[in-house]
Structure formats: C-alpha cells, structure tokens
Coordinates of C-alpha atoms and ligand atoms in Angstrom, one line a residue:
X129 CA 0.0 0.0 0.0
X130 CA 1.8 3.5 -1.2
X131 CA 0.4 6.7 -0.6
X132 CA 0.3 8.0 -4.1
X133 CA 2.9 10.9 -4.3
X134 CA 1.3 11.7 -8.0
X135 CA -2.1 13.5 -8.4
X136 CA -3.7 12.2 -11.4
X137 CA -2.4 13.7 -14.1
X138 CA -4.1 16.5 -15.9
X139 CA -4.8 13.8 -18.6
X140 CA -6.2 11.2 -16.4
X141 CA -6.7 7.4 -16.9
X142 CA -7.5 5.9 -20.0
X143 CA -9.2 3.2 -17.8
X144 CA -11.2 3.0 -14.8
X145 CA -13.3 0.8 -12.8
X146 CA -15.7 1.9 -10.7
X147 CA -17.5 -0.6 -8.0
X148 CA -19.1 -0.2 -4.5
X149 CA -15.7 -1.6 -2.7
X150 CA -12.3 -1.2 -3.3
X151 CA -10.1 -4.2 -3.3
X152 CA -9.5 -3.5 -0.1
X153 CA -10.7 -2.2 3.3
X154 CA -9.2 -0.6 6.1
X155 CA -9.7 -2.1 9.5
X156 CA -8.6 -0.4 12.8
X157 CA -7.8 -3.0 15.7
X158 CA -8.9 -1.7 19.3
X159 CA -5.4 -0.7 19.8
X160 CA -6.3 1.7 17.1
X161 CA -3.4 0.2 14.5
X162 CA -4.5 -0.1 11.1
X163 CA -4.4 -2.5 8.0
X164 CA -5.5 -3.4 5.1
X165 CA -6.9 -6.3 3.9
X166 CA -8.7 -7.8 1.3
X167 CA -12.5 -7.3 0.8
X168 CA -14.8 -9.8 1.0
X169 CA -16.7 -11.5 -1.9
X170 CA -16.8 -12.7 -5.3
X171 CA -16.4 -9.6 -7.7
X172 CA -13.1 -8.4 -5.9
X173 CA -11.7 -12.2 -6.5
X174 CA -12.4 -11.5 -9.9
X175 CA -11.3 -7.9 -10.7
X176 CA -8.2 -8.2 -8.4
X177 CA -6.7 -10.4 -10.8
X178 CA -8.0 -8.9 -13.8
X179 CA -6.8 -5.2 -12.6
X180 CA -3.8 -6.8 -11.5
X181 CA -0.3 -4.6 -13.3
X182 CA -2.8 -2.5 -15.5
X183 CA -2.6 0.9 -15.5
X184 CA -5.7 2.2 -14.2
X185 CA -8.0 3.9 -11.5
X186 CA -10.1 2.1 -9.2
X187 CA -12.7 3.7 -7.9
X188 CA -14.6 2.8 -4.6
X189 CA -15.0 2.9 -0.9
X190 CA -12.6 2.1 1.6
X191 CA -14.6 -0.3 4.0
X192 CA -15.4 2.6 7.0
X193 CA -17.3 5.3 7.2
X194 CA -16.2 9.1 7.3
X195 CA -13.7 10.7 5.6
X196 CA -12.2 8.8 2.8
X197 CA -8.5 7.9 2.4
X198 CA -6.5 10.4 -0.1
X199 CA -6.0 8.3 -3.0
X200 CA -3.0 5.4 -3.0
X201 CA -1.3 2.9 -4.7
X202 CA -1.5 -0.9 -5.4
X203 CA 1.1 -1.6 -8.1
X204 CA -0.3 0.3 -11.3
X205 CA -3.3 0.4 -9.7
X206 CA -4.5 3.5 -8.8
X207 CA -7.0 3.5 -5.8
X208 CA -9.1 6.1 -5.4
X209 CA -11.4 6.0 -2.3
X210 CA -15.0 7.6 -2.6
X211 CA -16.5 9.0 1.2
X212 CA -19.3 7.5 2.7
X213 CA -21.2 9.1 6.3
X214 CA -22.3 6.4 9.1
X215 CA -25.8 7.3 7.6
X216 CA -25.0 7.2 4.1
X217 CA -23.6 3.4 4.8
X218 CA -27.2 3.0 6.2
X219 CA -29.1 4.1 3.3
X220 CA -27.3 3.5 0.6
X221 CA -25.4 0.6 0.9
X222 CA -27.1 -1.3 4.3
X223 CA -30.5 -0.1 3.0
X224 CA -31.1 0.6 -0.9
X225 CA -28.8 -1.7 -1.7
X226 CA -28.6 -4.8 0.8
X227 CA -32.1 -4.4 1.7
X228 CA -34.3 -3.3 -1.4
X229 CA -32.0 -4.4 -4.6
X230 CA -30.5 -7.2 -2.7
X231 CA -33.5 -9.4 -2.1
X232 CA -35.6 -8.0 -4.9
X233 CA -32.9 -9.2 -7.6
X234 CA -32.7 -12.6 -5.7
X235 CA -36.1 -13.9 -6.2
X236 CA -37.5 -11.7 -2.8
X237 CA -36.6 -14.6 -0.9
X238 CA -36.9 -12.5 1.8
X239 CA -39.6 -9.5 1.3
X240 CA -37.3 -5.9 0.1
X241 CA -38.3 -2.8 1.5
X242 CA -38.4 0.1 0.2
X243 CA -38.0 3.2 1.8
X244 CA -38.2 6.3 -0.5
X245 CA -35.1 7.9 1.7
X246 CA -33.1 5.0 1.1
X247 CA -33.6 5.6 -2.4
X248 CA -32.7 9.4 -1.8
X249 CA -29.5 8.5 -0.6
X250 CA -29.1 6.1 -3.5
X251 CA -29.1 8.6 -5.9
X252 CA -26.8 10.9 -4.0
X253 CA -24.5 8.6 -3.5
X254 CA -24.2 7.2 -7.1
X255 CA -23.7 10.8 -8.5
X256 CA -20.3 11.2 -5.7
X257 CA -19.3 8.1 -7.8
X258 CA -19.7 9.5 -11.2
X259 CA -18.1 12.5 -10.0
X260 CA -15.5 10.6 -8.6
X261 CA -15.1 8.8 -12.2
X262 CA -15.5 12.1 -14.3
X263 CA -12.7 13.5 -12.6
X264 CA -10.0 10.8 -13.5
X265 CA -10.5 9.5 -16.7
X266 CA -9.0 10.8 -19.4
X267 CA -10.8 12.3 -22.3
X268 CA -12.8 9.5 -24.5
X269 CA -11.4 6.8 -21.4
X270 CA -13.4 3.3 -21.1
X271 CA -15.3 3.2 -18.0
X272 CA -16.2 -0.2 -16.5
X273 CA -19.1 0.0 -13.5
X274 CA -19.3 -2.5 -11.6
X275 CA -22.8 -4.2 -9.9
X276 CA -26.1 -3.5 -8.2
X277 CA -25.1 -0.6 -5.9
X278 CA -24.1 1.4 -9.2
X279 CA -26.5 1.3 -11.4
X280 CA -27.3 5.2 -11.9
X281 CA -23.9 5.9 -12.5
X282 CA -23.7 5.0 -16.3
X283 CA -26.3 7.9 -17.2
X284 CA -25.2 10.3 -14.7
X285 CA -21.9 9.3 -15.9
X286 CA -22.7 10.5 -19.4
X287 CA -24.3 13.2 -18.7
X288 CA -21.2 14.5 -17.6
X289 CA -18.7 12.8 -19.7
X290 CA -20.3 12.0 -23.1
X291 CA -16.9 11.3 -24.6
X292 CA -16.6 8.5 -22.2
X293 CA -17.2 5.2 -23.3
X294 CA -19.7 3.2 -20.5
X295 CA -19.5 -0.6 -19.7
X296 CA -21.8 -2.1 -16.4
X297 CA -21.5 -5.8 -15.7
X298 CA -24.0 -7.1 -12.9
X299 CA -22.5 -9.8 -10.9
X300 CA -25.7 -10.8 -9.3
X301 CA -28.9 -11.9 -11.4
X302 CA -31.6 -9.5 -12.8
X303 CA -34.9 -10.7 -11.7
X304 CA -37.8 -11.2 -14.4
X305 CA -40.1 -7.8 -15.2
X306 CA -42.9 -9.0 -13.0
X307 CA -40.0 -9.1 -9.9
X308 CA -38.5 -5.9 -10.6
X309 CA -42.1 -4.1 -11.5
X310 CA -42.6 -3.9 -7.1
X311 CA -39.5 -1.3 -7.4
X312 CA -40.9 2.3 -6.8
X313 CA -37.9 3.5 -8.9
X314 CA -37.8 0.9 -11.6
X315 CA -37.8 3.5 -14.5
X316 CA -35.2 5.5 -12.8
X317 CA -32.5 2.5 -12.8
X318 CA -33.2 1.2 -16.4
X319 CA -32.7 4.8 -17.8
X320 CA -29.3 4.9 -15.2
X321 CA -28.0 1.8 -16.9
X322 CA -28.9 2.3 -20.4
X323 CA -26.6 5.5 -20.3
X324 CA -24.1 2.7 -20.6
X325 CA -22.8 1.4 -24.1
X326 CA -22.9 -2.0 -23.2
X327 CA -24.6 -3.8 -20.4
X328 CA -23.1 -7.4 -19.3
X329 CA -25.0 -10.1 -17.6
X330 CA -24.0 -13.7 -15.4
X331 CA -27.0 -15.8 -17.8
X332 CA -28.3 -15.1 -20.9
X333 CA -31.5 -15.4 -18.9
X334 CA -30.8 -12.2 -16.6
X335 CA -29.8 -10.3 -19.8
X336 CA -33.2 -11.5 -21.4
X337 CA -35.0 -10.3 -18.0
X338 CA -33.5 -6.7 -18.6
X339 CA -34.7 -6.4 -22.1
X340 CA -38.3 -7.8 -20.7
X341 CA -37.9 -4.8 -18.5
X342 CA -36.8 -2.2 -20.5
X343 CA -39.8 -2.7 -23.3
X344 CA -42.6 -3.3 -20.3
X345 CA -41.2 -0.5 -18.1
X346 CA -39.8 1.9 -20.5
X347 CA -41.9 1.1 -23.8
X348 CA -38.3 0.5 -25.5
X349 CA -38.0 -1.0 -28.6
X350 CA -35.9 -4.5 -28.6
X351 CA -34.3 -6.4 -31.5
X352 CA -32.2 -9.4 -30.5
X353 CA -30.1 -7.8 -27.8
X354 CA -30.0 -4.3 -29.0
X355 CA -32.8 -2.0 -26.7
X356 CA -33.4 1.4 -28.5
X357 CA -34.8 4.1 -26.2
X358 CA -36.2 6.8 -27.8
X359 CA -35.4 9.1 -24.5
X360 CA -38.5 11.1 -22.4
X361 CA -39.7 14.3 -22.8
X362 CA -38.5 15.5 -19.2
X363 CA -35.1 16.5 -17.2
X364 CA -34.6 13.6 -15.4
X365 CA -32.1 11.1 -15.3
X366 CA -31.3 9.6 -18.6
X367 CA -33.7 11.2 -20.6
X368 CA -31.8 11.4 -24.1
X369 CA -32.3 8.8 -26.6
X370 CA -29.9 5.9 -26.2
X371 CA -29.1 2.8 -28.3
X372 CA -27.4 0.1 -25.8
X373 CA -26.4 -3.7 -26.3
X374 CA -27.2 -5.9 -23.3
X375 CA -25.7 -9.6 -23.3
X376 CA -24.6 -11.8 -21.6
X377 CA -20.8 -12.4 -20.2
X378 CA -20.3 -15.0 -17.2
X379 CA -17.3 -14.2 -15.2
X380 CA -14.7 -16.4 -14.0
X381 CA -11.9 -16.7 -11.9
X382 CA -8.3 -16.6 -12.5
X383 CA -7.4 -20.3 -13.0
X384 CA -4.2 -20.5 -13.6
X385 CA -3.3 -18.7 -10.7
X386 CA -5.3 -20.3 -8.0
X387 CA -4.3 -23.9 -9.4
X388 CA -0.3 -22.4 -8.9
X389 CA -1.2 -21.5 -5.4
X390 CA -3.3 -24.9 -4.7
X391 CA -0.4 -26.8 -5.9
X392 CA 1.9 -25.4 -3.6
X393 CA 3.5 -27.4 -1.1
X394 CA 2.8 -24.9 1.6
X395 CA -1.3 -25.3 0.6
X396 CA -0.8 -29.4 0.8
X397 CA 0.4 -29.3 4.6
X398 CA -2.5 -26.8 5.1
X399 CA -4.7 -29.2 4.0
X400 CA -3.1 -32.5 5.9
X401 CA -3.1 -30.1 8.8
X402 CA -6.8 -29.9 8.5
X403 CA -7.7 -32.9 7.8
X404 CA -5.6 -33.8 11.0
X405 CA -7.7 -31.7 13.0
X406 CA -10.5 -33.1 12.0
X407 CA -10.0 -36.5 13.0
X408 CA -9.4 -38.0 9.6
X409 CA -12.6 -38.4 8.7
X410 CA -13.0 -40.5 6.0
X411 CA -15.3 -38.5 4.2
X412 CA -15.1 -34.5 4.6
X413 CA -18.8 -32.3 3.2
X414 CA -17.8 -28.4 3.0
X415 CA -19.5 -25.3 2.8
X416 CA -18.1 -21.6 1.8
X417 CA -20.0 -18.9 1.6
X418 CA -20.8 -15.3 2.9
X419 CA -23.1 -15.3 5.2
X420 CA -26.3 -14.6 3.3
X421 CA -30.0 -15.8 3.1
X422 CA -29.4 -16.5 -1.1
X423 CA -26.8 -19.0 -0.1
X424 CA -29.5 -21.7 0.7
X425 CA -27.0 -22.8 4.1
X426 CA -30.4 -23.2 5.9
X427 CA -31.6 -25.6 3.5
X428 CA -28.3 -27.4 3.4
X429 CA -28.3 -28.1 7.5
X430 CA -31.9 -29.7 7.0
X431 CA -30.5 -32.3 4.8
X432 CA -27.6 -32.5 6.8
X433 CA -28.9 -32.6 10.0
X434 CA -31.9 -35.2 8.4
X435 CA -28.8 -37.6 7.5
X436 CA -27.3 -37.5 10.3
X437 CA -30.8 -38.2 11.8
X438 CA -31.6 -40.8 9.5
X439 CA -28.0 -42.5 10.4
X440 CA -27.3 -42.5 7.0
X441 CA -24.1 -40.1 8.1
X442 CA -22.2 -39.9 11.3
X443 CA -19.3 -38.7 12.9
X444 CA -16.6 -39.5 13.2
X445 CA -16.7 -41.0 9.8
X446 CA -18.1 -38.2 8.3
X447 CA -18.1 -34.1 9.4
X448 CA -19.7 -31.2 7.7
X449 CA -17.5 -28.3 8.0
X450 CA -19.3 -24.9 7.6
X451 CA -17.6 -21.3 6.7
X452 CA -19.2 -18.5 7.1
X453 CA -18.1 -15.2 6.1
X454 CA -19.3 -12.4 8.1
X455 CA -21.4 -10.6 6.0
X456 CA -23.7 -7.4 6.6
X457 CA -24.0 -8.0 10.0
X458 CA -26.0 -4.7 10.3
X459 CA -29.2 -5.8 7.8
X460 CA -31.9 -7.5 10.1
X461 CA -32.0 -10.4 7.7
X462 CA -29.1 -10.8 7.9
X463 CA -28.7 -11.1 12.0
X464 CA -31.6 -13.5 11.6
X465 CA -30.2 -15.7 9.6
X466 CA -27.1 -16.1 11.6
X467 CA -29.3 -16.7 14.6
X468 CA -31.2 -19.1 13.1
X469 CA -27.6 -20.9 11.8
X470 CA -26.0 -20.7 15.0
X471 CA -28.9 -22.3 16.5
X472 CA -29.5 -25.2 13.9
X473 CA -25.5 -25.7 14.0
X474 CA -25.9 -26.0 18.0
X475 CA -28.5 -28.4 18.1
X476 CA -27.2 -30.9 15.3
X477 CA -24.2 -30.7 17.5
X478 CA -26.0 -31.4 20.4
X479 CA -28.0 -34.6 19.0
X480 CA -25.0 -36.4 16.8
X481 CA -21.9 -35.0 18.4
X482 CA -19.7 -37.4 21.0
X483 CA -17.2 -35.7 22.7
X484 CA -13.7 -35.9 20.3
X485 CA -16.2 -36.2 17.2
X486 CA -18.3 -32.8 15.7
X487 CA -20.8 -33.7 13.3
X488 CA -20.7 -29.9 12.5
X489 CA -17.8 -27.5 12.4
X490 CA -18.3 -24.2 12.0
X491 CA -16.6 -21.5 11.3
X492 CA -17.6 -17.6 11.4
X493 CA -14.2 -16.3 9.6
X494 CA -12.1 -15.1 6.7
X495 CA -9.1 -17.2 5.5
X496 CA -6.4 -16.6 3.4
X497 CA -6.8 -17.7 -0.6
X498 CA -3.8 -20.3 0.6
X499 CA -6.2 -21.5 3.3
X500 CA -9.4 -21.9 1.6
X501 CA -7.8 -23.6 -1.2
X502 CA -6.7 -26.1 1.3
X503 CA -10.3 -26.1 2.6
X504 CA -11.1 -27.3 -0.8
X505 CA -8.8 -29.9 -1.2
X506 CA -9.7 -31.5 2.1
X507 CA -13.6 -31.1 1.0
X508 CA -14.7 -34.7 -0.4
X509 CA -17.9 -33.3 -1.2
X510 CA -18.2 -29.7 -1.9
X511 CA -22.0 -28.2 -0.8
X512 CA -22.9 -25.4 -2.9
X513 CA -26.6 -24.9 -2.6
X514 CA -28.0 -21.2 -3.1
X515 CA -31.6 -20.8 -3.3
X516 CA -29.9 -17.9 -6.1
X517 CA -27.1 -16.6 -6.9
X518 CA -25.9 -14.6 -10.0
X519 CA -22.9 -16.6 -11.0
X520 CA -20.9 -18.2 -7.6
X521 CA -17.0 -18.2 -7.7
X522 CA -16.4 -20.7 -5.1
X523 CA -18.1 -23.8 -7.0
X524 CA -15.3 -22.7 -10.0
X525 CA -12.8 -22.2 -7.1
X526 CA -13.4 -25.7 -5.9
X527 CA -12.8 -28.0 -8.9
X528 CA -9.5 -25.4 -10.0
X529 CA -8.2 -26.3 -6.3
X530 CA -8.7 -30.4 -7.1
X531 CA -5.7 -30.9 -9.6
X532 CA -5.3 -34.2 -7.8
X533 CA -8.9 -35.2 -9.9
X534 CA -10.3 -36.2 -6.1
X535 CA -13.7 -34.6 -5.2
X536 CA -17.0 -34.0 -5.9
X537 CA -19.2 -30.5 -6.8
X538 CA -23.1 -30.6 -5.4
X539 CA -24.5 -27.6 -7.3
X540 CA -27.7 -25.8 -6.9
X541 CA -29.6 -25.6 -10.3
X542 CA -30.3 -21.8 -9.1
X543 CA -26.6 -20.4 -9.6
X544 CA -25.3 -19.0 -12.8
X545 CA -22.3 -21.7 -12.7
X546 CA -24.7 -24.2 -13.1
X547 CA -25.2 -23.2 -16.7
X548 CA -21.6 -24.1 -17.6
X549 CA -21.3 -26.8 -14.8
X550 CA -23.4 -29.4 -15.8
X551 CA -21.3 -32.6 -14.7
X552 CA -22.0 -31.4 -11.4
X553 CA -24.2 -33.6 -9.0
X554 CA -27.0 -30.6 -9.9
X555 CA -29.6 -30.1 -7.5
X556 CA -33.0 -28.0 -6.8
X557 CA -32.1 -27.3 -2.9
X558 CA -35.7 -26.5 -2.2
X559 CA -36.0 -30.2 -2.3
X560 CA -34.6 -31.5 0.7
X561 CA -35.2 -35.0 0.1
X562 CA -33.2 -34.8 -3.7
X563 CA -31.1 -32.7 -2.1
X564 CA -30.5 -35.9 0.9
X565 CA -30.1 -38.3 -2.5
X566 CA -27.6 -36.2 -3.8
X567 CA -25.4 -35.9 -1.0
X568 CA -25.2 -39.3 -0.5
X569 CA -25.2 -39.9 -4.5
X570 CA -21.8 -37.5 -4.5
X571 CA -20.4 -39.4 -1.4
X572 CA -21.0 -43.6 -2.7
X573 CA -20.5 -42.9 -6.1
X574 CA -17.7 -45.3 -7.6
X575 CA -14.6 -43.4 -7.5
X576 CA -14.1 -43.4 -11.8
X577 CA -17.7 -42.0 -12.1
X578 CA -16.4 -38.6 -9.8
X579 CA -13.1 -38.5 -11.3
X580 CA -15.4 -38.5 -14.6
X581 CA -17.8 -36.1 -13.7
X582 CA -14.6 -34.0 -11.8
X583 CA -12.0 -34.2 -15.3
X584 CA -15.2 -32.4 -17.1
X585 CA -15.8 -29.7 -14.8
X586 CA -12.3 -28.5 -14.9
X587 CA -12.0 -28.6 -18.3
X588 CA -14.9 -26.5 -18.7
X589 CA -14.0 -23.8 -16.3
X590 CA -10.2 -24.0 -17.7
X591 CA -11.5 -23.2 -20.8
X592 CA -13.2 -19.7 -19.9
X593 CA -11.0 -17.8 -17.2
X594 CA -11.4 -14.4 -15.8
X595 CA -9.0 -13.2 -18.5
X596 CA -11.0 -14.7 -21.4
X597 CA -14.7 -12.9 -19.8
X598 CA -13.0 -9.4 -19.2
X599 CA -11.5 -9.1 -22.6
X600 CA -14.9 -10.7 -23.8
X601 CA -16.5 -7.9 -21.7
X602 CA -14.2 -5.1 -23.4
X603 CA -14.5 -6.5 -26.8
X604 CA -17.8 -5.9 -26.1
X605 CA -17.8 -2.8 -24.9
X606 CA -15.5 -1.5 -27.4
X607 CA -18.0 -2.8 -30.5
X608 CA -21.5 -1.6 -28.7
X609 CA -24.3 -1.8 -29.7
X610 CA -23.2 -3.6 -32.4
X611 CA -22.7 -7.2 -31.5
X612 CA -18.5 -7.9 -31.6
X613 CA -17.3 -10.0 -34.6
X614 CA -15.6 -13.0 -33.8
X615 CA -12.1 -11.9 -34.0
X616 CA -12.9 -9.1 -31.7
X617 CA -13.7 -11.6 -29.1
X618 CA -10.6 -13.1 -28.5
X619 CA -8.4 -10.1 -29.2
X620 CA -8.2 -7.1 -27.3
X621 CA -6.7 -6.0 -24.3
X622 CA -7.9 -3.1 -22.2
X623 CA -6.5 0.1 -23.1
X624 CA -3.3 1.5 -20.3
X625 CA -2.8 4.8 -20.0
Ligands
ADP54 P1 -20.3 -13.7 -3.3 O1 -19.7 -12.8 -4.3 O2 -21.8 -13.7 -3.3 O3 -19.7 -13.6 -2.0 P2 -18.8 -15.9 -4.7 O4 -18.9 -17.4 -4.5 O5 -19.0 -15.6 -6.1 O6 -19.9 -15.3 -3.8 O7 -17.4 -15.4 -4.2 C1 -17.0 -15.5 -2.9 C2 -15.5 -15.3 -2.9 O8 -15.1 -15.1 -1.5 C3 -14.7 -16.5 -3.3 O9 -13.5 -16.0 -4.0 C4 -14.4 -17.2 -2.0 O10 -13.2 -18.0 -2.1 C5 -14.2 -16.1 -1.1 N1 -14.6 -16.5 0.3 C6 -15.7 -17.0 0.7 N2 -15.7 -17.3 2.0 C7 -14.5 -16.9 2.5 C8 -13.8 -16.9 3.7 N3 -14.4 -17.3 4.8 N4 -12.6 -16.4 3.8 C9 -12.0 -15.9 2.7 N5 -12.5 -15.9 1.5 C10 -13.8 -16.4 1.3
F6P55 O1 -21.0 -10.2 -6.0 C1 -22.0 -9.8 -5.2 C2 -21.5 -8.8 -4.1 O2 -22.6 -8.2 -3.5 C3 -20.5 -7.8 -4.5 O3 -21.1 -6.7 -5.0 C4 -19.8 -7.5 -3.2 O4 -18.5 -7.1 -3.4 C5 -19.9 -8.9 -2.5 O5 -21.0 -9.6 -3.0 C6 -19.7 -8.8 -1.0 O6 -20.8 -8.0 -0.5 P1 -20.5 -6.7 0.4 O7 -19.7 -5.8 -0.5 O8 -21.8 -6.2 0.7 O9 -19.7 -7.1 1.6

C-alpha cells in the first residue's frame, strides 16, 4: 500500500473501474493500529486479478465510514477511495442496496423494502461516484461500472462525460419484469443503466430479464439484444435517446493462478493439517459462503442434520465443515439468519456430536486464498446450494483447487455456474429429500464415475478464465451496440494509459 505521491495527471486514466468496494478495506484494531486487507466477496476475486499490473484507476469505498483515504497505490493500480457518512452506509449501501435491490434481484426470498429515503441517498450517493469517475478519466477513457449498488452511474456518468465510453457488468442476477415491476424507482435504474454502451449479464436469462424490463417499463423498442430508447420528454435522469447492447458475459476466476497456489507445497500441509484436525474423517462435506440468506445454508443443514438423523451419516466417519463469512451484520435479515444458523448448527451438534467427534464444524471467519484452497482440497464433497445466486465463484474455485482429480461438486440448479457446470451432482435445494439423495449420490459414487464427472468440470471452467470474460466484456464494450465479430472476441486488451 503507497500513498500516491502523484495526483492524477491532468490527462487522467485511459481506464477506470468503478465498484461499490475497493479491493481493499481498512480495518482499525482496538489498539487503534490499522491495516488493510482484502474485501470480502466474489467480484473483488475476480477484478483483483483482472486489474492486477494495468494501469488504471479504481474507484470505490474504503470499508469505513467518514472521511475517505487520499487516493493510494497498489502496483499500477491507482485507488481512489469515494467517502461514505455512518448514515450514508445505512441508506445506501445497508439499505437501498442490501435491503431493497439485494432481495428484490434474488427472487425476494426475503420480502425488500423500500424506503423512499433509502432511495434518496441512493441517488446521491451514485452521483459522488460519477463525480469521482468524471474526474479521472481521461478524455474518451473506457469506464467499467461494476454491480447492483451502481446502477445510476452509467447515465449520470454521461451526462457528464459523453466522450466517455460506459461498460456495467452485474455480478448478481436480474430478476424477471414482474419481480422488478414492485420497485418504486424501476424507471429510474433502467434509464441509469442504459446510459451505458454495453450492459453485461451472469446468464443469458438475466440479460433477457432486462430487455423484458426495459420494453414493459420503458416502452423501449428490442431487436435481438439491442434495446433502443427513444429518450423522455422530461429532465430527469437519462432522458436522451440511447441505443445500448445488453448480453450476456459470465465471469470467472483466474485459474491459472489459483491452481499455482493450490499446488503449492505450503497449501498441501495446510490441507493434511486440516484434515488432522478433524480426526481423519473419511469422508469431509464443505460449505463456503458469505453469510447470506441466497446462499441456501439453511436448507443445506436440514438435509444434513436429516442424515445424520436418518443414520445414513455420522461422525466421526463423516463431518460437515461450515464457513461462514461475516457478512452485513447490520441488515436484520441478515442477524436472523445467523441466529437461526447458530442455532441449527448447536442443536445438530447437540444430537450427533460425541465428545472428540463434531458432526458440524463451524466456522464464522475469513481465510487466506492459501487457506481456503486447502479447505477445498480437504472437502470430499463440496456443498454449494443457493436458493440464487448470480454466478458463484467458489463452486469454479473448488474444482480449480482439485488438480489431484479427487472430489465431488453438489451444485444448486439456481446459480449461474450451473449453466456451464453441468457434470455437477445438480440439484433443486428446495428439495430437501433430492437434495438428501444427492449428497449421498456424491459421497457412494464409484470413485471413476467422480473422477469422470470432476476431469469435465475443470475442463470446462479452464477453458473460460477471468481473463478470457473481461477481454470478452471489453470487446464488447469497445463494439457496442453492435454485436463484436468473432475476432474481436478473443483479441483485445484493455487500453493502459
Ligand atoms: P459472493 O460474491 O456472493 O460472496 P462468490 O462465491 O461468487 O460469492 O465469491 C465468494 C468469494 O469469497 C470467493 O472468492 C471465495 O473464495 C471467497 N470467500 C468465501 N468465504 C471466504 C472466507 N471465509 N474467507 C476468505 N474468502 C472467502
Ligand atoms: O457479488 C455480489 C456482491 O454483492 C458484490 O457486489 C460484493 O462485493 C460482494 O458480494 C460482497 O458483499 P459486500 O460488499 O456487501 O460485503
């Protein structure tokens, strides 16, 4: 971490990236010493190795509220932290976005709300980030906007920059028109995002969802996956007329380099260490995920907990280890469902536990990426069950960390990896009783049928790494709203500066 002894140039950056979090976040220990560290979740995985030596800006917030960091230095990497109030963090980001946009774009699994000053503050704070953007890029830059807590930027963006050329990509899914028709403000965000150029979805069904949305909500005209918006007679947001290509793109991790790391020697002890620990189990279920409702870890402890009820599992030849990120731990929904965890994970405990043997482990933490590869090469059977989730990294994670061929990947029908996964053991985790066959389906298996099923899911994700989707995504970008010819898809890098 450098302090950056350069202001940006009067030139600026020929690229930036804008997204709700910087790659990292600040954390002050009681002792009041500080560091940085990594933040959580999937699309900083992603766009830490994609940004990763390129000259560019990065723009975002630091992790804690008040006045923002002056901007620093990760390599080439520019950081350039955006401020955010106690309250702001409330509205904007625990609120509008974790608690209207985040359940209404995950199937309302649990109900949104909607608060009209949430939505104030949503506004507000998505035009300090176009500010923030205007005022480092360089004239006719490419601007890549990142997710569900920016989706105003892109017109408001424009409006301020028209030389600028606008990318979005949504990590999570866009729900179907008669999901999104609830929002109060659902007119508002489709004319924020189609001030973009090109729009970039997980599943060509999300993409196909926006488009639905745009012609019900908007009246926009649609031709394959070009929307043309004639514009509104008014001064709001995004009123001009706008010709946008939405597709879509589904990201990926950086493969090469998590296999180097998972084939370290250093990540083998790890994982002997851990399995050590454990008792040797002979067979080893794991769970990774934040902490969140769309993660389906509920439903996955009912079929656990009805195994181990059943007797068709028990410790201590098999343990279900559990991580939990912490997540959101401000959003009500979110302190439920940890409750309701930590209660479920008590009582299994407390039923099929002996003392020496733990049916269920669980952990409430954040590794290292050397530790959670080890994690996955200890897992026999890797659980990854959301109820929805836009594309899931860890499931891709899993089967890159088992270059010894060994495992197995349960997958929930409802994640966008799914669509490229399909060896998986795929299951609907609403179905606990499937979801009970499959488990055990994954653990009896013959060991040439996994290997089988385990030699085709890492060819498939070897073959589209987060290097292939983000020149995809700025071939893309570059072509809108034309559709890119073939050749332009495999070609370009994005600009430096
Ligand atoms: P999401 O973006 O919803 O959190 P993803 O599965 O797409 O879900 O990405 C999660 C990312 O966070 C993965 O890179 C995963 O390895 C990482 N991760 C998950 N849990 C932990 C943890 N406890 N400690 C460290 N990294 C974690
Ligand atoms: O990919 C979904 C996502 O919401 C990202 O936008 C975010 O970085 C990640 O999950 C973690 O969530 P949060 O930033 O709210 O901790």
């Amino acid at each position: 971490m450098v302090p950056s002894d350069q202001p940006v140039s009067a030139a600026g950056f020929d690229f930036v990236i804008a997204a709700n979090r910087l790659p990292v976040d600040r954390h002050v220990a009681p002792d009041g010493t500080t560091t940085w560290k990594t933040s959580p979740g999937g699309l900083v995985t992603a766009m830490e190795s994609v940004m990763r030596d390129r000259e560019a800006a990065w723009v975002g917030w630091a992790g804690f509220p008040g006045e923002a960091p002056e901007p620093f230095d990760e390599g080439k990497l520019r950081l350039h932290p955006v401020p955010l109030t106690a309250i702001e963090l409330n509205e904007y980001y625990e609120g509008f976005s974790n608690d209207t946009l985040w359940p209404l774009y995950h199937d309302v699994i649990v109900p949104p709300t909607f608060h009209r000053s949430w939505w104030h503050a949503y506004r507000r704070i998505n035009e300090r980030f176009a500010e923030a953007v205007a005022e480092v890029a360089a004239e006719g830059a490419t601007v890549w906007v990142h997710d569900y807590q920016l989706q105003l930027v892109p017109a408001l963006l424009r409006d301020r920059r028209p030389d600028l050329r606008i990318g979005w990509f949504n990590h999570i899914p866009f729900p179907p028109v008669e999901l999104f028709a609830q929002l109060p403000w659902r007119a508002q965000i489709l004319r924020g995002l189609l001030g973009a150029d090109f729009l970039g979805f997980q599943r060509p069904d999300d993409a196909r969802n926006f488009n639905r949305s745009c012609r019900a909500v908007l009246g926009a005209s649609v031709k394959g996956d070009v929307i043309t918006w004639g514009g509104a007679d008014d001064d709001r947001l995004g009123a001009a007329p706008r010709t946008v290509r939405a597709a879509a793109v589904p990201i990926s991790i950086d493969v090469a380099g998590f296999e180097e790391l998972a084939r370290q020697d250093e990540v083998t002890e790890k994982a002997q260490e851990i399995r050590e620990s454990l008792g040797n189990p002979e067979v080893v279920l794991l769970g990774v995920d934040r902490l969140d409702y769309t993660k389906g870890i509920r439903h996955r402890l009912r079929a656990i907990g009805e195994l181990f009820e059943d007797g068709d599992i028990a410790p201590p030849e098999v343990t279900f280890v559990q991580i939990a990120t912490p997540s959101r731990e401000r959003v009500e929904a979110y302190r439920v469902l940890r409750e309701q965890i930590e209660a479920t994970v008590g009582r299994i405990n407390g039923d099929f536990s002996h003392l020496g043997d733990t049916a269920v482990h669980y952990l409430h933490q954040s590794f290292g990426r050397a530790e959670m590869a080890a994690f996955f090469q200890v897992a026999d059977v890797m659980l990854v069950t959301p109820l929805r989730d836009g594309m899931n990294l860890v499931a891709k994670e899993y089967v890159t960390a088992r270059h010894d061929g060994g495992g197995a990947l349960v997958l929930s029908e409802f994640t966008g990896a799914a669509e490229e996964m399909r060896s998986a053991y795929r299951v609907n985790p609403h179905d606990i009783e499937g979801l009970k066959e499959t488990i055990l389906r994954a653990i009896r298996d013959a060991p040439g049928e996994k290997r089988r099923r385990m030699s085709s899911l890492r060819r498939k994700v070897r073959a589209h790494d987060v290097q292939t989707w983000a020149a995809e995504f700025l071939d893309a970008l570059a072509a809108a709203p034309e559709r890119p010819s073939k050749r332009a898809s495999t070609s370009s890098a994005p600009p430096s500066q």
